[in-house]
Short mmCIF file of C-alpha atoms in Angstrom, two decimals:
data_model
loop_
_atom_site.label_atom_id
_atom_site.label_comp_id
_atom_site.label_asym_id
_atom_site.label_seq_id
_atom_site.Cartn_x
_atom_site.Cartn_y
_atom_site.Cartn_z
CA UNK A 250 -182.43 227.10 167.79
CA UNK A 251 -182.61 230.88 167.67
CA UNK A 252 -181.28 233.20 164.48
CA UNK A 253 -178.08 234.33 164.96
CA UNK A 254 -176.92 237.69 165.42
CA UNK A 255 -175.55 239.19 162.03
CA UNK A 256 -172.60 241.27 163.62
CA UNK A 257 -170.73 244.26 161.78
CA UNK A 258 -167.27 245.32 161.94
CA UNK A 259 -165.64 247.33 159.29
CA UNK A 260 -164.30 245.49 156.51
CA UNK A 261 -160.34 246.82 157.73
CA UNK A 262 -160.45 245.70 161.30
CA UNK A 263 -160.29 242.12 160.68
CA UNK A 264 -161.93 241.16 157.56
CA UNK A 265 -159.68 241.87 155.11
CA UNK A 266 -156.40 243.21 154.07
CA UNK A 267 -155.42 246.29 154.05
CA UNK A 268 -155.61 247.29 150.61
CA UNK A 269 -158.68 245.50 149.26
CA UNK A 270 -159.95 247.49 152.66
CA UNK A 271 -159.41 250.21 151.69
CA UNK A 272 -160.31 249.25 147.65
CA UNK A 273 -163.86 248.65 149.50
CA UNK A 274 -164.29 252.87 150.29
CA UNK A 275 -164.69 253.73 146.72
CA UNK A 276 -167.38 250.46 146.01
CA UNK A 277 -169.28 250.12 149.48
CA UNK A 278 -171.80 253.20 150.82
CA UNK A 279 -171.19 251.42 154.12
CA UNK A 280 -167.94 248.84 153.99
CA UNK A 281 -169.14 246.51 156.99
CA UNK A 282 -169.27 242.76 156.30
CA UNK A 283 -170.28 239.87 158.43
CA UNK A 284 -167.89 238.96 161.35
CA UNK A 285 -167.46 234.99 160.42
CA UNK A 286 -166.71 234.52 164.35
CA UNK A 287 -167.83 230.71 164.00
CA UNK A 288 -164.51 230.40 161.10
CA UNK A 289 -162.22 231.14 164.33
CA UNK A 290 -158.70 230.61 162.69
CA UNK A 291 -156.70 231.16 165.75
CA UNK A 292 -158.80 227.80 167.52
CA UNK A 293 -159.30 226.41 164.21
CA UNK A 294 -163.26 225.06 163.79
CA UNK A 295 -163.06 222.47 161.73
CA UNK A 296 -159.86 219.86 164.19
CA UNK A 297 -161.02 217.03 165.31
CA UNK A 298 -162.67 218.41 168.40
CA UNK A 299 -164.50 214.91 171.45
CA UNK A 300 -167.94 217.20 170.72
CA UNK A 301 -168.42 215.76 166.83
CA UNK A 302 -170.38 213.24 166.55
CA UNK A 303 -168.44 209.97 164.52
CA UNK A 304 -167.53 210.82 161.33
CA UNK A 305 -167.52 214.71 161.55
CA UNK A 306 -165.65 215.61 158.06
CA UNK A 307 -162.22 217.19 160.89
CA UNK A 308 -159.67 218.99 159.22
CA UNK A 309 -155.80 217.93 159.97
CA UNK A 310 -153.82 219.70 162.19
CA UNK A 311 -150.77 220.24 160.17
CA UNK A 312 -152.81 221.80 157.49
CA UNK A 313 -156.04 223.41 158.53
CA UNK A 314 -157.85 224.83 155.35
CA UNK A 315 -154.54 225.72 153.97
CA UNK A 316 -153.66 223.32 151.44
CA UNK A 317 -154.31 225.70 148.85
CA UNK A 318 -151.65 227.15 146.62
CA UNK A 319 -151.88 230.97 146.44
CA UNK A 320 -151.16 233.63 142.87
CA UNK A 321 -149.50 236.79 144.66
CA UNK A 322 -149.73 239.54 142.66
CA UNK A 323 -146.30 241.79 141.96
CA UNK A 324 -147.77 244.30 144.80
CA UNK A 325 -148.75 241.29 146.96
CA UNK A 326 -145.16 239.55 146.43
CA UNK A 327 -143.58 243.26 147.55
CA UNK A 328 -145.72 244.06 150.39
CA UNK A 329 -144.99 240.70 151.80
CA UNK A 330 -141.32 240.73 150.64
CA UNK A 331 -141.19 244.13 153.13
CA UNK A 332 -143.07 243.83 155.90
CA UNK A 333 -144.99 240.18 156.51
CA UNK A 334 -143.12 237.56 159.36
CA UNK A 335 -139.73 236.48 159.24
CA UNK A 336 -141.29 233.15 158.42
CA UNK A 337 -143.76 234.51 155.26
CA UNK A 338 -140.94 236.59 154.03
CA UNK A 339 -138.61 234.00 153.58
CA UNK A 340 -141.25 231.22 151.83
CA UNK A 341 -142.26 234.62 149.46
CA UNK A 342 -138.33 234.49 148.59
CA UNK A 343 -138.51 230.34 148.29
CA UNK A 344 -140.93 231.07 146.09
CA UNK A 345 -138.95 233.25 143.66
CA UNK A 346 -135.79 231.72 144.20
CA UNK A 347 -137.47 228.65 143.19
CA UNK A 348 -139.41 230.03 139.49
CA UNK A 349 -142.49 227.98 139.45
CA UNK A 350 -144.93 230.61 138.24
CA UNK A 351 -142.87 233.45 138.90
CA UNK A 352 -143.09 236.73 136.09
CA UNK A 353 -143.17 240.15 136.75
CA UNK A 354 -147.43 240.06 137.53
CA UNK A 355 -146.42 238.34 140.23
CA UNK A 356 -146.41 235.05 141.52
CA UNK A 357 -148.67 232.70 139.80
CA UNK A 358 -149.97 229.18 140.54
CA UNK A 359 -151.07 226.36 137.75
CA UNK A 360 -154.42 227.19 138.08
CA UNK A 361 -154.97 223.11 137.27
CA UNK A 362 -153.51 222.28 139.93
CA UNK A 363 -154.95 225.12 142.64
CA UNK A 364 -158.55 223.39 140.46
CA UNK A 365 -157.95 219.36 142.28
CA UNK A 366 -156.80 220.16 145.02
CA UNK A 367 -159.31 222.67 146.31
CA UNK A 368 -162.09 220.59 144.79
CA UNK A 369 -160.53 217.70 146.65
CA UNK A 370 -162.90 216.89 149.33
CA UNK A 371 -160.46 214.48 150.39
CA UNK A 372 -157.32 215.64 150.09
CA UNK A 373 -158.54 219.86 150.93
CA UNK A 374 -157.78 220.59 154.76
CA UNK A 375 -156.36 217.48 155.08
CA UNK A 376 -153.22 216.64 152.49
CA UNK A 377 -150.76 217.83 153.89
CA UNK A 378 -148.55 217.99 150.33
CA UNK A 379 -150.66 220.79 149.67
CA UNK A 380 -149.69 222.64 152.12
CA UNK A 381 -149.44 226.03 151.89
CA UNK A 382 -145.75 228.04 151.09
CA UNK A 383 -146.43 230.52 153.11
CA UNK A 384 -148.40 228.40 156.03
CA UNK A 385 -146.49 228.85 159.38
CA UNK A 386 -146.23 225.54 161.41
CA UNK A 387 -145.69 227.03 164.76
CA UNK A 388 -149.52 228.33 166.11
CA UNK A 389 -150.62 227.63 162.62
CA UNK A 390 -151.20 231.24 161.04
CA UNK A 391 -150.33 233.00 157.41
CA UNK A 392 -147.45 234.22 157.25
CA UNK A 393 -148.35 236.97 154.81
CA UNK A 394 -151.95 237.46 156.76
CA UNK A 395 -151.60 241.15 155.42
CA UNK A 396 -150.57 239.86 152.08
CA UNK A 397 -152.66 236.87 151.15
CA UNK A 398 -154.95 237.29 147.96
CA UNK A 399 -158.43 238.12 147.86
CA UNK A 400 -158.71 233.87 147.66
CA UNK A 401 -158.08 233.19 151.19
CA UNK A 402 -159.19 237.06 152.20
CA UNK A 403 -162.66 235.79 151.41
CA UNK A 404 -162.35 231.90 151.85
CA UNK A 405 -164.54 230.74 155.93
CA UNK A 406 -165.32 227.78 156.08
CA UNK A 407 -168.43 228.23 158.26
CA UNK A 408 -170.38 231.65 157.84
CA UNK A 409 -172.40 232.92 160.74
CA UNK A 410 -175.88 233.90 157.78
CA UNK A 411 -174.73 230.17 155.52
CA UNK A 412 -175.42 230.49 152.15
CA UNK A 413 -176.75 234.26 152.72
CA UNK A 414 -173.12 235.23 154.25
CA UNK A 415 -170.97 232.46 151.71
CA UNK A 416 -172.42 234.34 148.92
CA UNK A 417 -171.49 238.17 149.91
CA UNK A 418 -168.33 236.87 150.40
CA UNK A 419 -167.80 234.94 147.00
CA UNK A 420 -169.13 237.58 145.34
CA UNK A 421 -165.93 239.92 147.03
CA UNK A 422 -164.12 237.61 145.81
CA UNK A 423 -164.75 238.02 142.57
CA UNK A 424 -164.14 241.17 142.49
CA UNK A 425 -161.32 241.60 143.99
CA UNK A 426 -159.52 238.97 141.74
CA UNK A 427 -160.28 241.43 139.17
CA UNK A 428 -159.02 244.06 140.68
CA UNK A 429 -155.81 242.30 142.31
CA UNK A 430 -155.29 241.53 138.38
CA UNK A 431 -155.43 244.96 137.32
CA UNK A 432 -153.87 246.73 139.76
CA UNK A 433 -150.96 243.74 139.12
CA UNK A 434 -151.14 244.61 135.28
CA UNK A 435 -151.46 248.42 135.90
CA UNK A 436 -147.60 248.14 138.45
CA UNK A 437 -146.63 246.22 135.46
CA UNK A 438 -146.89 249.11 132.64
CA UNK A 439 -145.96 251.81 135.23
CA UNK A 440 -142.38 249.90 136.10
CA UNK A 441 -141.87 249.79 132.49
CA UNK A 442 -142.56 245.63 131.69
CA UNK A 443 -141.04 245.92 127.85
CA UNK A 444 -144.25 245.20 125.35
CA UNK A 445 -142.56 241.34 124.72
CA UNK A 446 -143.05 240.42 127.69
CA UNK A 447 -146.26 241.62 128.43
CA UNK A 448 -147.23 239.60 125.17
CA UNK A 449 -145.32 236.52 126.36
CA UNK A 450 -147.28 236.46 129.95
CA UNK A 451 -150.81 237.92 128.44
CA UNK A 452 -150.72 235.06 125.17
CA UNK A 453 -154.60 234.96 122.85
CA UNK A 454 -155.34 231.88 124.07
CA UNK A 455 -155.80 232.45 128.05
CA UNK A 456 -159.40 234.20 128.77
CA UNK A 457 -160.03 236.64 130.97
CA UNK A 458 -156.73 238.51 131.24
CA UNK A 459 -154.82 235.31 132.83
CA UNK A 460 -151.37 235.88 133.13
CA UNK A 461 -149.11 233.22 131.92
CA UNK A 462 -147.20 230.56 134.49
CA UNK A 463 -144.91 228.91 132.37
CA UNK A 464 -142.74 231.43 131.15
CA UNK A 465 -139.04 231.98 132.39
CA UNK A 466 -138.66 233.53 135.25
CA UNK A 467 -134.75 233.21 134.05
CA UNK A 468 -134.85 235.25 131.11
CA UNK A 469 -133.71 239.27 131.02
CA UNK A 470 -135.93 240.25 128.32
CA UNK A 471 -139.19 239.63 130.70
CA UNK A 472 -137.80 242.29 133.06
CA UNK A 473 -136.22 245.04 131.10
CA UNK A 474 -133.91 247.63 133.11
CA UNK A 475 -135.16 245.64 135.96
CA UNK A 476 -132.80 241.73 135.22
CA UNK A 477 -131.13 241.29 138.44
CA UNK A 478 -133.48 242.87 140.24
CA UNK A 479 -136.51 241.00 140.59
CA UNK A 480 -137.11 242.46 145.11
CA UNK A 481 -136.56 245.27 143.81
CA UNK A 482 -139.25 244.98 141.63
CA UNK A 483 -141.47 243.30 143.44
CA UNK A 484 -140.95 246.70 146.54
CA UNK A 485 -141.80 248.62 143.64
CA UNK A 486 -144.80 247.14 142.12
CA UNK A 487 -146.60 247.18 146.43
CA UNK A 488 -144.88 251.31 146.83
CA UNK A 489 -147.04 251.55 143.53
CA UNK A 490 -150.26 250.06 144.91
CA UNK A 491 -150.62 252.00 147.82
CA UNK A 492 -150.25 254.98 146.23
CA UNK A 493 -153.96 254.95 144.41
CA UNK A 494 -156.69 255.56 146.11
CA UNK A 495 -160.17 253.33 145.85
CA UNK A 496 -161.42 254.64 143.13
CA UNK A 497 -158.33 254.93 140.76
CA UNK A 498 -158.32 251.28 141.66
CA UNK A 499 -161.95 250.39 140.90
CA UNK A 500 -160.91 252.28 137.54
CA UNK A 501 -158.35 250.23 136.61
CA UNK A 502 -160.63 247.04 136.78
CA UNK A 503 -162.69 248.75 134.14
CA UNK A 504 -166.41 248.09 133.40
CA UNK A 505 -165.83 244.55 134.43
CA UNK A 506 -165.30 245.83 138.25
CA UNK A 507 -168.03 248.40 137.79
CA UNK A 508 -170.31 245.46 137.35
CA UNK A 509 -169.11 243.97 139.67
CA UNK A 510 -169.20 246.22 142.04
CA UNK A 511 -172.82 246.48 141.60
CA UNK A 512 -173.44 242.12 142.54
CA UNK A 513 -171.19 243.03 145.92
CA UNK A 514 -173.48 246.24 146.30
CA UNK A 515 -177.11 243.80 146.10
CA UNK A 516 -175.67 240.81 148.16
CA UNK A 517 -175.02 242.91 151.10
CA UNK A 518 -178.22 244.78 150.89
CA UNK A 519 -179.65 240.71 151.24
CA UNK A 520 -177.79 239.92 153.23
CA UNK A 521 -178.78 243.10 155.57
CA UNK A 522 -182.50 242.00 154.79
CA UNK A 523 -184.18 239.77 157.42
CA UNK A 524 -187.79 239.72 155.40
CA UNK A 525 -189.10 235.36 155.73
CA UNK A 526 -190.46 234.78 152.61
CA UNK A 527 -194.19 234.40 152.13
CA UNK A 528 -193.62 230.40 151.13
CA UNK A 529 -190.90 228.31 152.04
CA UNK A 530 -190.46 224.11 151.94
CA UNK A 531 -187.77 221.62 151.93
CA UNK A 532 -184.26 222.91 150.43
CA UNK A 533 -181.30 220.96 150.38
CA UNK A 534 -181.26 218.40 153.45
CA UNK A 535 -179.03 215.89 154.25
CA UNK A 536 -178.42 213.88 157.60
CA UNK A 537 -174.92 213.54 158.51
CA UNK A 538 -175.20 213.09 162.41
CA UNK A 539 -177.10 212.16 165.43
CA UNK A 540 -177.81 212.43 168.50
CA UNK A 541 -180.73 212.26 171.54
CA UNK A 542 -181.59 215.57 171.15
CA UNK A 543 -181.11 217.39 167.95
CA UNK A 544 -180.31 215.89 164.08
CA UNK A 545 -177.33 217.44 162.10
CA UNK A 546 -178.05 219.04 159.34
CA UNK A 547 -175.41 220.08 155.77
CA UNK A 548 -177.99 222.00 154.05
CA UNK A 549 -175.58 224.87 151.77
CA UNK A 550 -172.34 223.39 152.53
CA UNK A 551 -171.01 220.15 153.69
CA UNK A 552 -168.76 222.43 155.76
CA UNK A 553 -170.80 223.75 157.94
CA UNK A 554 -173.80 221.46 159.37
CA UNK A 555 -176.01 222.70 161.42
CA UNK A 556 -177.20 220.70 164.26
CA UNK A 557 -181.75 220.90 164.94
CA UNK A 558 -183.99 219.51 167.78
CA UNK A 559 -185.06 217.27 166.96
CA UNK A 560 -188.50 218.58 167.93
CA UNK A 561 -188.05 221.29 165.16
CA UNK A 562 -186.57 218.94 163.01
CA UNK A 563 -189.66 216.43 162.91
CA UNK A 564 -191.67 219.44 162.13
CA UNK A 565 -190.16 220.29 159.02
CA UNK A 566 -192.40 218.22 156.07
CA UNK A 567 -194.81 220.81 157.10
CA UNK A 568 -193.08 223.78 155.54
CA UNK A 569 -194.36 222.34 151.95
CA UNK A 570 -194.96 225.55 150.00
CA UNK A 571 -198.11 226.31 152.48
CA UNK A 572 -197.92 230.11 154.14
CA UNK A 573 -195.61 230.75 156.19
CA UNK A 574 -197.86 231.67 158.92
CA UNK A 575 -200.12 228.52 158.64
CA UNK A 576 -196.88 226.44 158.44
CA UNK A 577 -195.31 228.05 161.79
CA UNK A 578 -198.96 227.37 163.72
CA UNK A 579 -199.20 223.56 162.60
CA UNK A 580 -196.01 223.06 163.92
CA UNK A 581 -195.54 224.55 166.85
CA UNK A 582 -199.55 222.78 168.18
CA UNK A 583 -197.20 219.57 166.31
CA UNK A 584 -194.57 219.91 168.56
CA UNK A 585 -196.48 221.60 171.85
CA UNK A 586 -194.12 224.26 171.52
CA UNK A 587 -193.72 227.59 169.71
CA UNK A 588 -191.73 227.18 166.20
CA UNK A 589 -190.29 230.51 166.46
CA UNK A 590 -189.95 232.35 163.16
CA UNK A 591 -186.52 233.03 163.95
CA UNK A 592 -185.61 229.18 163.67
CA UNK A 593 -187.23 229.28 160.53
CA UNK A 594 -185.49 232.16 159.49
CA UNK A 595 -181.64 230.56 160.17
CA UNK A 596 -182.79 227.29 158.68
CA UNK A 597 -183.84 229.31 155.35
CA UNK A 598 -179.72 231.05 155.62
CA UNK A 599 -178.48 227.60 155.35
CA UNK A 600 -180.82 226.66 152.82
CA UNK A 601 -182.63 223.97 154.47
CA UNK A 602 -185.65 225.89 154.04
CA UNK A 603 -185.79 228.07 151.24
CA UNK A 604 -188.71 230.38 149.69
CA UNK A 605 -191.01 228.42 147.33
#
């Protein structure tokens, strides 16, 4: 087992939607992100495979990971209406016509539903009744891919650098979610949504400025001068958002966005730092599978187990907080072959070993 390298690429190339990728120009001097090559959307890494051990967690081919209803900010709605795939645009129009969670802020998913389904391991990735309306059954792709929201843009089932990479994506999710909300409110204000409507979308009893999802979308007073032209409103939102510079977007997010940007930079530095702890000990270790040559161990995530060669697994108890060099020498002597520090690095990434 060798240390996985850290492939980097410009975030705009493959990692994030175009708008979100551009926003990072105001956040990161080098907006490069890990290419999560093990989380393959085109050839889903979570589908059943003959090489998997019995009982391995797999997703349904009818849903993949898309058992999640995304909140689409107003400018994302407009962008999808304008340039998504035919299926994607039609799926957005369907949500608009149904009216659930529809307001000038966008299409807001029920927070209780999102929380319950996203954390339910038995249903997530398996329950077809929860399938995203923007999912394209033929090919299993996202119909609003270029206009997907922060959760869908930063969530991966597997990470090349385990928990370290996941930490960066989680920080990006926090920042991008904040910026999405800020830009959505900016669009609503700029396009003359009436103060009475703004008050209904931001009642005093909801934290963090969360937009209200139960306003009556058919109420003309909610849309002001855009009453009768809801699609036109969302298209105008997309145009406004695209005209904003990265610095303007970050400014709209205020002090909170600047603070979150600092945490993103920290997480990126930590990801790029390959230095090993001076001492390591066992972290989260749960055996979830066995073969003749390896032990499948769950560390930081139940979706991303690691196959550890048996000869290395048998030496893990030697990493007990003593100096790393000493533990490596003893483990190598006992195994009859060198235990490379790179393998230890991967185990640290996956939180099977951790700094002591």
